[in-house]
XYZ file of C-alpha atoms in Angstrom:
680
model
C 103.706 125.410 75.197
C 101.945 122.547 73.431
C 98.275 123.075 72.776
C 98.200 126.431 74.592
C 95.868 129.100 73.172
C 97.308 132.478 74.081
C 94.531 134.634 72.812
C 93.591 137.268 75.369
C 90.054 137.163 76.646
C 88.126 139.372 78.958
C 85.972 137.831 81.676
C 84.950 138.669 85.309
C 87.980 138.158 87.579
C 85.967 136.573 90.380
C 85.196 133.466 88.360
C 88.332 131.262 88.062
C 91.479 133.118 88.958
C 92.761 134.272 92.303
C 95.868 135.840 90.780
C 93.737 138.127 88.722
C 91.805 139.109 91.823
C 95.086 139.874 93.674
C 96.308 141.947 90.775
C 93.095 143.983 90.713
C 93.314 144.709 94.455
C 96.949 145.657 94.223
C 96.132 148.208 91.465
C 93.128 149.530 93.348
C 90.651 148.307 90.734
C 87.226 147.140 91.948
C 87.032 143.429 92.432
C 84.416 142.733 89.794
C 85.975 144.818 87.062
C 86.976 142.963 83.956
C 90.682 142.302 83.472
C 92.460 141.045 80.344
C 93.917 137.580 80.957
C 95.077 134.779 78.676
C 92.777 131.810 78.635
C 93.146 128.200 77.455
C 89.991 127.602 75.464
C 90.985 123.945 74.819
C 90.699 122.885 78.433
C 88.088 122.602 81.212
C 88.438 121.318 84.734
C 85.304 120.178 86.527
C 84.494 118.097 89.606
C 81.306 116.002 89.910
C 79.930 115.964 93.486
C 76.784 114.577 95.036
C 75.358 112.493 97.747
C 76.122 108.778 97.766
C 74.402 106.694 95.052
C 73.139 109.692 93.114
C 74.977 108.688 89.932
C 78.360 110.466 89.849
C 80.461 107.541 88.658
C 77.747 106.414 86.278
C 77.627 109.886 84.713
C 81.433 109.971 84.249
C 81.188 106.481 82.712
C 78.539 107.775 80.225
C 80.688 110.765 79.341
C 83.621 108.532 78.538
C 81.480 106.272 76.379
C 80.076 109.178 74.376
C 83.515 110.685 73.897
C 84.757 107.359 72.434
C 87.358 106.693 75.148
C 86.970 102.905 74.904
C 87.230 102.447 71.165
C 84.723 101.309 68.581
C 84.721 97.585 69.548
C 84.458 98.084 73.307
C 81.460 96.689 75.133
C 80.217 96.921 78.674
C 81.205 93.301 79.164
C 84.832 93.947 78.251
C 85.223 97.237 80.169
C 82.905 96.561 83.111
C 80.426 98.838 84.807
C 81.643 102.145 86.366
C 85.169 101.956 85.115
C 86.275 104.671 87.519
C 85.647 102.388 90.473
C 88.873 100.517 89.938
C 89.630 99.472 93.483
C 88.694 96.005 94.717
C 86.825 97.319 97.680
C 85.053 99.898 95.497
C 83.695 97.228 93.216
C 82.650 95.000 96.105
C 80.843 97.691 98.005
C 79.599 99.614 94.956
C 80.851 102.962 96.213
C 83.660 105.415 95.398
C 86.312 105.573 98.083
C 89.088 107.592 96.429
C 88.765 110.642 94.211
C 90.089 109.926 90.693
C 90.573 112.064 87.580
C 90.045 111.266 83.971
C 90.234 113.186 80.722
C 87.313 113.325 78.330
C 88.344 114.414 74.818
C 85.176 116.056 73.591
C 84.935 117.012 69.910
C 81.198 117.525 69.442
C 79.321 120.553 68.012
C 79.760 122.584 71.204
C 83.586 122.315 70.823
C 83.422 123.988 67.422
C 81.142 126.742 68.839
C 83.723 127.360 71.546
C 86.402 127.918 68.927
C 88.151 124.506 69.195
C 86.939 122.315 66.323
C 89.788 119.863 66.954
C 88.350 119.151 70.359
C 88.418 120.225 74.059
C 89.903 118.215 76.945
C 87.562 118.089 79.940
C 89.372 116.941 83.080
C 86.695 115.333 85.296
C 87.277 114.631 88.968
C 85.094 111.798 90.285
C 84.571 112.212 94.053
C 83.186 109.915 96.769
C 79.630 110.397 98.008
C 79.992 109.312 101.641
C 80.620 111.986 104.211
C 83.371 109.784 105.772
C 85.474 110.433 102.642
C 84.861 114.153 102.613
C 88.598 114.884 102.590
C 88.700 113.385 99.030
C 85.998 115.905 98.017
C 87.850 118.874 99.522
C 91.069 117.827 97.824
C 89.338 117.411 94.477
C 87.849 120.942 94.625
C 91.422 122.278 94.673
C 92.015 120.996 91.164
C 88.967 122.387 89.232
C 87.403 125.626 88.005
C 83.709 124.510 88.217
C 81.443 121.944 89.872
C 78.688 119.681 88.584
C 76.232 119.022 91.450
C 74.094 115.906 91.013
C 70.725 115.593 92.719
C 68.589 112.504 92.673
C 65.156 113.170 91.036
C 63.419 111.239 93.763
C 65.552 111.575 96.979
C 66.416 115.219 96.440
C 69.203 117.009 98.400
C 70.616 114.966 101.257
C 73.259 115.698 103.956
C 76.232 115.033 101.713
C 74.716 117.337 99.062
C 74.695 120.091 101.666
C 78.310 119.273 102.576
C 79.774 119.396 99.095
C 77.693 122.399 98.126
C 78.956 124.302 101.153
C 82.551 123.551 100.098
C 81.923 124.621 96.489
C 80.294 127.875 97.527
C 83.100 128.656 99.916
C 85.595 128.401 96.992
C 83.434 130.686 94.721
C 83.186 127.968 92.105
C 80.518 128.172 89.434
C 77.906 125.455 89.746
C 75.859 123.323 87.328
C 72.949 121.407 88.851
C 72.121 118.063 87.191
C 68.849 116.438 88.242
C 69.724 112.756 87.655
C 67.525 109.660 87.394
C 64.523 111.534 85.969
C 63.261 108.228 84.587
C 62.676 106.773 88.074
C 59.167 105.641 88.696
C 58.986 107.778 91.874
C 60.639 110.849 90.356
C 59.416 114.276 91.563
C 61.461 116.655 89.439
C 59.738 119.971 90.246
C 59.775 119.389 93.989
C 63.505 118.398 93.918
C 64.379 121.529 91.982
C 62.532 123.655 94.631
C 64.390 121.784 97.449
C 67.642 122.576 95.666
C 66.860 126.235 95.505
C 65.954 126.146 99.248
C 69.334 124.507 99.990
C 71.157 127.164 98.090
C 69.276 129.866 100.010
C 70.234 128.209 103.334
C 73.915 128.170 102.498
C 74.362 131.389 100.575
C 75.290 134.692 102.121
C 73.246 137.761 101.466
C 75.865 139.215 99.098
C 76.200 136.006 97.035
C 72.811 135.888 95.372
C 74.480 135.603 91.963
C 75.113 131.922 92.635
C 71.340 131.240 92.295
C 71.628 131.778 88.578
C 72.848 128.277 88.021
C 71.858 126.186 84.954
C 69.803 123.053 85.372
C 70.360 119.876 83.288
C 67.923 116.982 83.445
C 69.661 113.663 82.819
C 69.511 109.922 83.053
C 73.144 108.930 83.426
C 72.466 105.214 83.146
C 70.792 105.741 79.773
C 73.377 108.341 78.654
C 70.826 111.104 77.971
C 70.529 114.684 79.114
C 68.382 117.692 78.277
C 67.881 121.338 79.230
C 64.118 120.892 79.013
C 62.358 119.478 82.037
C 60.670 116.170 81.175
C 57.579 114.821 82.831
C 58.097 112.729 85.900
C 59.413 109.199 85.135
C 60.108 110.038 81.487
C 63.393 110.190 79.589
C 65.047 113.417 78.528
C 64.203 114.496 74.993
C 67.840 114.473 73.843
C 69.304 111.149 72.687
C 72.787 111.825 74.140
C 74.757 113.946 76.625
C 75.332 116.839 74.227
C 73.386 119.370 76.337
C 75.503 118.513 79.313
C 78.762 119.076 77.431
C 77.327 122.314 76.028
C 76.508 123.534 79.500
C 79.951 122.655 80.904
C 81.731 124.493 78.088
C 79.486 127.483 78.549
C 79.419 127.847 82.321
C 82.740 126.384 83.494
C 85.416 128.961 82.820
C 88.560 127.952 81.009
C 91.867 128.087 82.980
C 93.341 131.572 82.909
C 96.971 132.526 83.314
C 99.290 135.434 83.221
C 101.938 135.645 80.553
C 105.395 135.058 81.933
C 104.232 134.197 85.438
C 106.344 132.152 87.847
C 105.853 128.425 87.846
C 103.338 127.195 90.427
C 102.057 123.607 90.543
C 99.964 122.464 93.473
C 100.180 118.804 94.633
C 96.614 117.620 95.239
C 96.821 113.830 95.201
C 99.338 110.946 95.278
C 99.687 107.695 93.363
C 102.249 105.064 92.815
C 103.783 103.208 89.892
C 105.818 100.000 90.013
C 108.376 101.567 87.664
C 108.426 105.263 88.583
C 107.772 105.087 92.300
C 105.671 107.766 93.921
C 103.608 109.939 91.539
C 102.398 113.407 92.565
C 99.172 114.654 90.905
C 99.532 118.383 90.309
C 97.395 121.165 89.043
C 99.555 123.669 87.110
C 98.335 127.059 88.344
C 100.805 129.279 86.459
C 103.888 128.896 84.295
C 105.057 125.811 82.403
C 106.135 122.423 83.670
C 108.533 120.265 81.558
C 109.991 116.824 81.730
C 113.470 116.807 83.228
C 112.998 120.362 84.526
C 114.778 121.633 87.707
C 112.088 122.949 90.065
C 111.916 124.269 93.620
C 110.135 121.887 95.999
C 108.299 124.028 98.670
C 107.731 121.685 101.578
C 105.277 121.757 104.492
C 107.822 122.973 107.000
C 108.665 126.005 104.879
C 111.930 124.684 103.468
C 112.742 124.854 99.731
C 114.754 122.187 97.951
C 115.752 121.974 94.285
C 114.805 118.735 92.592
C 114.638 117.357 89.050
C 111.469 115.867 87.504
C 112.285 112.540 85.959
C 108.853 111.953 84.259
C 105.792 113.988 83.290
C 102.533 112.152 82.606
C 99.156 113.478 81.350
C 95.823 111.583 81.495
C 94.149 110.411 78.355
C 90.826 108.689 79.202
C 91.882 106.135 81.833
C 95.606 105.922 81.051
C 98.546 108.150 81.781
C 100.886 108.809 78.856
C 104.244 110.627 78.800
C 104.271 114.324 77.789
C 106.930 116.844 77.193
C 105.296 119.879 78.859
C 102.187 121.100 80.577
C 100.641 124.589 80.806
C 98.319 126.397 83.246
C 95.199 124.441 84.080
C 96.686 120.989 83.153
C 96.355 118.172 85.680
C 99.542 116.040 85.420
C 101.419 113.423 87.323
C 105.122 113.926 88.006
C 107.815 111.495 89.222
C 111.249 111.952 90.707
C 110.418 113.239 94.229
C 109.976 110.178 96.438
C 109.031 112.140 99.654
C 106.578 114.647 98.194
C 103.187 115.002 99.978
C 99.766 116.559 99.385
C 99.532 120.286 99.665
C 103.104 121.079 98.665
C 104.083 123.291 95.777
C 106.516 123.019 92.801
C 107.819 126.420 91.748
C 110.604 128.299 89.956
C 114.005 127.719 91.618
C 114.984 131.339 91.089
C 111.780 132.769 92.464
C 109.876 130.147 94.543
C 106.315 131.095 95.419
C 104.532 128.425 97.485
C 100.776 128.108 97.372
C 98.593 127.761 100.504
C 98.421 124.294 102.099
C 95.276 122.192 101.704
C 93.249 122.195 105.028
C 90.371 119.783 105.558
C 87.867 119.358 108.327
C 89.061 117.783 111.603
C 88.377 114.071 112.292
C 85.488 113.138 114.643
C 85.874 109.402 115.291
C 88.892 107.507 116.640
C 89.800 103.928 117.351
C 92.931 102.131 118.499
C 94.847 99.886 116.072
C 97.616 97.589 117.294
C 99.264 94.285 116.694
C 97.448 91.038 117.259
C 98.016 89.926 120.894
C 95.541 87.034 120.946
C 96.549 83.368 121.276
C 95.770 82.991 117.500
C 98.477 85.508 116.452
C 100.471 84.567 113.388
C 98.011 82.119 111.860
C 96.376 84.214 109.168
C 98.663 87.121 108.351
C 102.268 87.798 107.440
C 102.759 91.275 108.921
C 102.828 90.833 112.699
C 105.230 93.263 114.214
C 104.519 96.735 115.593
C 107.183 98.252 113.284
C 105.329 97.065 110.195
C 101.971 98.338 111.483
C 103.447 101.732 112.295
C 105.041 101.985 108.884
C 101.735 101.153 107.188
C 99.824 103.812 109.187
C 102.449 106.401 108.341
C 102.111 105.469 104.696
C 98.362 106.027 104.948
C 98.997 109.546 106.305
C 100.847 110.453 103.112
C 97.864 110.037 100.763
C 94.910 110.554 103.054
C 94.700 114.055 104.387
C 91.718 113.427 106.629
C 93.458 110.693 108.768
C 95.342 111.386 111.971
C 97.612 108.889 113.828
C 98.625 109.505 117.413
C 100.630 107.422 119.893
C 99.080 105.799 122.979
C 100.458 104.584 126.296
C 101.351 101.274 124.739
C 104.255 101.082 122.205
C 102.365 98.597 119.991
C 99.051 100.471 119.740
C 98.128 103.723 117.953
C 95.066 105.946 117.944
C 93.738 106.452 114.445
C 91.345 109.339 113.901
C 88.993 109.721 110.912
C 85.739 111.198 109.676
C 83.533 108.234 110.490
C 83.232 104.575 111.121
C 83.137 103.631 107.458
C 86.462 105.364 106.695
C 88.179 103.567 109.600
C 86.540 100.231 108.684
C 87.795 100.569 105.088
C 91.349 101.246 106.388
C 91.259 98.204 108.672
C 89.875 95.993 105.799
C 92.569 97.199 103.424
C 95.276 96.419 106.005
C 93.793 92.986 106.608
C 93.864 92.131 102.937
C 97.490 93.233 102.765
C 98.347 90.606 105.381
C 98.283 92.569 108.636
C 96.954 91.047 111.835
C 95.400 93.757 113.940
C 93.740 94.377 117.242
C 91.006 97.022 116.805
C 89.434 98.931 119.646
C 85.927 100.317 119.885
C 85.213 103.620 118.133
C 85.115 106.794 120.293
C 84.487 110.460 119.500
C 87.247 113.058 119.287
C 86.479 115.850 121.776
C 87.727 119.455 121.960
C 88.133 121.867 124.794
C 86.621 125.231 123.841
C 86.526 128.056 126.426
C 87.314 125.611 129.196
C 84.424 123.279 128.334
C 84.492 119.857 126.651
C 82.822 119.867 123.237
C 81.908 116.861 121.148
C 81.209 116.523 117.416
C 77.595 116.906 116.228
C 76.141 115.147 113.216
C 73.237 116.231 111.018
C 71.178 113.036 110.487
C 68.547 112.716 107.807
C 66.192 109.735 108.082
C 63.680 108.511 105.466
C 61.277 106.007 106.803
C 57.691 104.833 106.310
C 54.999 106.609 108.295
C 54.434 103.731 110.715
C 58.074 103.892 111.926
C 58.068 107.553 112.788
C 57.438 106.892 116.454
C 60.053 104.278 116.972
C 62.639 106.419 115.058
C 61.904 109.386 117.258
C 62.231 107.160 120.344
C 65.632 105.858 119.212
C 66.866 109.421 118.626
C 65.586 110.555 122.007
C 67.707 107.922 123.734
C 70.757 109.307 121.901
C 70.109 113.015 122.772
C 69.016 113.801 119.194
C 67.043 116.939 118.457
C 64.532 116.998 115.618
C 65.059 119.989 113.397
C 62.596 119.238 110.640
C 60.031 116.701 109.520
C 58.459 116.557 106.112
C 55.761 114.250 104.808
C 55.838 114.056 100.991
C 52.423 112.388 100.882
C 53.870 109.174 99.431
C 53.801 107.193 102.664
C 57.355 108.197 103.531
C 58.519 110.813 106.048
C 61.845 112.610 106.110
C 63.142 113.633 109.537
C 66.215 115.701 110.222
C 68.055 115.490 113.558
C 71.069 117.028 115.242
C 72.643 114.234 117.271
C 76.003 113.736 119.005
C 78.416 111.659 116.907
C 78.738 109.071 119.668
C 75.010 108.505 119.502
C 75.397 107.186 115.929
C 77.921 104.509 116.839
C 76.097 101.245 116.310
C 72.867 103.030 115.456
C 72.511 101.805 111.880
C 71.968 98.115 112.777
C 69.315 98.929 115.432
C 67.631 101.430 113.119
C 67.360 98.889 110.261
C 66.052 96.268 112.669
C 63.344 98.567 114.071
C 62.291 99.729 110.566
C 62.367 96.142 109.143
C 65.090 97.088 106.724
C 63.153 99.846 105.018
C 64.689 102.951 106.652
C 67.342 105.062 105.019
C 69.777 107.181 107.013
C 72.511 109.644 106.027
C 74.593 111.980 108.184
C 77.276 114.593 107.799
C 79.416 116.494 110.310
C 77.731 119.720 111.554
C 80.287 121.049 114.064
C 80.898 120.931 117.817
C 78.588 121.475 120.776
C 79.054 121.157 124.538
C 79.146 117.613 125.943
C 75.588 116.297 126.047
C 76.112 114.032 129.063
C 76.281 110.260 129.409
C 73.707 108.002 127.851
C 73.445 104.242 127.211
C 73.054 103.361 123.624
C 73.635 99.626 123.881
C 71.319 97.627 126.145
C 73.123 94.484 124.992
C 76.274 92.598 125.958
C 78.534 89.933 124.528
C 78.670 86.217 123.878
C 82.096 85.070 125.076
C 83.784 81.791 124.085
C 84.676 79.719 127.108
C 87.368 77.544 125.369
C 89.802 77.450 122.503
C 89.032 75.513 119.354
C 87.440 75.542 115.920
C 83.823 76.714 115.497
C 81.398 74.011 114.354
C 78.171 74.405 112.535
C 76.491 72.095 115.072
C 77.360 74.487 117.896
C 76.268 77.600 116.009
C 72.959 75.941 115.207
C 72.296 75.620 118.935
C 73.628 79.113 119.692
C 71.783 81.097 117.095
C 68.852 81.564 119.459
C 71.155 83.150 122.050
C 71.921 86.235 119.984
C 73.717 87.559 116.985
C 76.895 85.590 116.078
C 80.092 87.183 114.647
C 81.845 83.909 113.677
C 81.249 81.200 111.150
C 82.007 77.476 110.865
C 85.686 76.778 110.627
C 86.790 79.932 112.399
C 89.299 79.574 115.208
C 88.414 81.063 118.612
C 90.194 81.277 121.926
C 88.972 81.513 125.513
C 87.619 85.005 126.290
C 87.029 85.857 122.632
C 83.785 87.751 121.793
C 81.879 85.565 119.306
C 78.491 87.319 119.315
C 76.060 89.833 120.731
C 73.790 88.934 123.614
C 70.392 90.789 123.588
C 70.461 90.726 127.385
C 72.526 93.215 129.419
C 74.919 90.591 130.922
C 77.731 88.640 129.252
C 77.204 84.975 128.538
C 79.805 82.258 128.269
C 79.066 79.890 125.312
C 80.809 76.941 123.679
C 81.024 77.536 119.928
C 83.294 74.531 119.391
C 80.860 71.766 120.495
C 80.913 68.738 118.245
C 78.302 66.091 117.460
C 78.253 63.046 119.756
C 78.726 60.278 117.224
C 77.060 57.598 119.311
C 74.051 59.559 120.317
C 73.515 61.741 117.329
C 74.366 59.235 114.612
C 71.282 58.613 112.533
C 70.510 54.951 112.281
C 69.019 53.730 109.077
C 67.072 50.563 109.002
C 68.334 49.052 105.852
C 66.615 46.089 104.314
C 69.623 44.398 102.823
C 69.089 40.704 102.020
C 72.289 38.730 102.007
C 71.902 35.330 100.358
C 74.371 32.659 101.213
C 74.513 29.257 99.482
C 74.712 26.818 102.364
C 76.166 24.050 100.146
C 79.437 26.000 99.343
C 80.270 27.332 102.733
C 81.880 24.360 104.471
C 83.631 21.545 102.731
C 85.503 18.936 104.697
C 88.966 17.668 104.067
C 87.525 14.499 102.548
C 85.471 16.410 100.128
C 82.132 15.970 101.893
C 79.777 18.933 102.134
C 78.436 20.023 105.518
C 75.173 21.908 105.297
C 74.650 24.556 107.887
C 71.609 25.894 109.562
C 70.546 29.576 109.891
C 72.046 29.909 113.370
C 75.440 28.732 112.157
C 75.224 31.059 109.169
C 74.348 33.988 111.510
C 77.460 33.155 113.632
C 79.705 33.042 110.611
C 78.360 36.321 109.300
C 78.997 38.097 112.617
C 82.555 36.771 112.729
C 83.190 38.121 109.192
C 81.587 41.487 110.138
C 83.816 41.739 113.223
C 86.987 41.019 111.179
C 85.951 43.581 108.547
C 85.010 46.157 111.223
C 81.464 46.476 109.903
C 79.188 48.366 112.384
C 76.093 46.306 111.715
C 73.579 44.095 113.385
C 71.170 41.338 112.362
C 67.529 41.642 112.959
C 66.364 38.322 111.549
C 67.729 35.218 109.869
C 65.788 32.528 108.077
C 66.552 29.560 105.842
C 64.821 28.850 102.587
C 65.878 26.377 99.980
C 69.522 26.004 100.927
C 69.694 29.807 101.243
C 69.399 31.843 104.360
C 68.596 35.544 104.411
C 69.888 38.215 106.799
C 67.921 41.454 107.328
C 70.531 43.810 108.835
C 70.619 47.419 110.010
C 73.576 49.688 109.604
C 74.658 53.293 110.419
C 75.300 56.064 107.960
C 79.057 55.828 108.171
C 79.254 52.471 106.355
C 78.254 51.211 102.954
C 77.189 47.565 102.720
C 76.445 46.120 99.444
C 74.561 42.913 98.603
C 76.799 39.969 98.557
C 76.089 36.436 97.325
């Protein structure tokens, strides 16, 4: 096995390895006794989790730069910022949507201290920060042996921090806390560390107090610096690089352990695609050895086992996948050759197949209907118009997204799509739109459950940061949505943090109203909390719709007149049909509007009084057949000029005409749709 260190090592069995734990229990040995296992010292698997915008992707980017993954001549202009955000939507929105893995080849001083002077491969899983993409986080935790938890030095722990920490503690993974952005002007490092300890105390069981002994690293990911010593607020760490972070990872994240001669077990945790190899399955090799061209047992979801052959084996080096001959325990590899493989399935030994447990994620809480475009404008902007294509695309999304559910409806051309939140469903619709699908999307609704004969609805834990003057209006908005305040903290900086438990349906459309009432200063975050009995009906939208009363193309002139009526959803040049919703009316009744009104050219044309003097030599205008010259007077000249203007279709008029020294002058006025130049 290439690069595999088979030196036996003794370590507590509760740290990385479930097989070791099972062996101890089978032998009757206490769970925390130390067991001899083989360990790969040249490998570490770690996931970086945090709340949104706390610096996960930036930290991975800094680790790749320090490890020399981009070459000596690479610059930020050639590689771009946050190279892990490779998707088009990710770069546009500035967020991580899909969990991705990369390999950092670290060869610093800490690698030599760990007994690997040639270097250590650190497989890093970059996870999303939004709660709507929590399924990506849960899937990423299945691939690692340790977790790096980032906390903003100013904002502190937020709802998604609680969510990912709860998942990490449930899997008994060792944790490293990184207090990021210590150089912020509003940093409060000591208070954030205390809040992090309080969060651990809230989530830990009484018998798991050992998890409080986590190391703390103080970092500025954007500057590429980290330190084990706490700096003063708003100051940089005392270390010039990320060496303290690498040292902490190698020390506290256990190396992958394995049992000699164990049966092959590789767990499929993610999917990808290649234009040459087809579907790629990303696997974590739990035990045994995986080789290119090997015959393996494919343990499927339904319990069946099928023998297949692996056509290709790829390992990750920095941001690229390169072919490899074999992979050992702990390796994260991509395999090709099984076109129908899905997440959660297992590759094992054909002679002794041993499937691993399936990956289970939290249930979805929000649903909306997606169907084909049935409007009069169907077929004008997309290329995928049929129900068969839409259904195939939704089924394809089910393969790689474990947190999505698709259910049929009463109509054959419409399906109910369930997800974690509005953002996840909005991203799915936007991706399908860019792929050429024309869709009809229904309004979001909550997914209810019947528990003990009663209807239960999903509950969200909402955290709101707002200035002190908006505390009253925020509380009022939450009261209308049946929200219960759990906690309110005033940091003494003019900002107040409020924590609510609110039904998920109360947050539908809440963000826009909240930002309006707080004048754009409020910050809100939420995460799923569970289910509670139905809270009753309540009206969250005191508004209605602006409805187009005719078919046509939207004009800027019409929108200029309609902007006082409400919030518009369409722009100039967009095509609308009769009955289409084009905006939001702040009043409770619907309003019919005409967004296609055009300018009346005769009434609205701006007339410009133009002082253009046309000089005509009276001597050269008329010449008789006998050669005699007939001078003309101003009236005759005015008549001739009008005849010429009529023939040339000039939209002009004459305001005055006078004669002076065989010349007569016309002062004319014209409209803005004609250009008249001075003529002699």
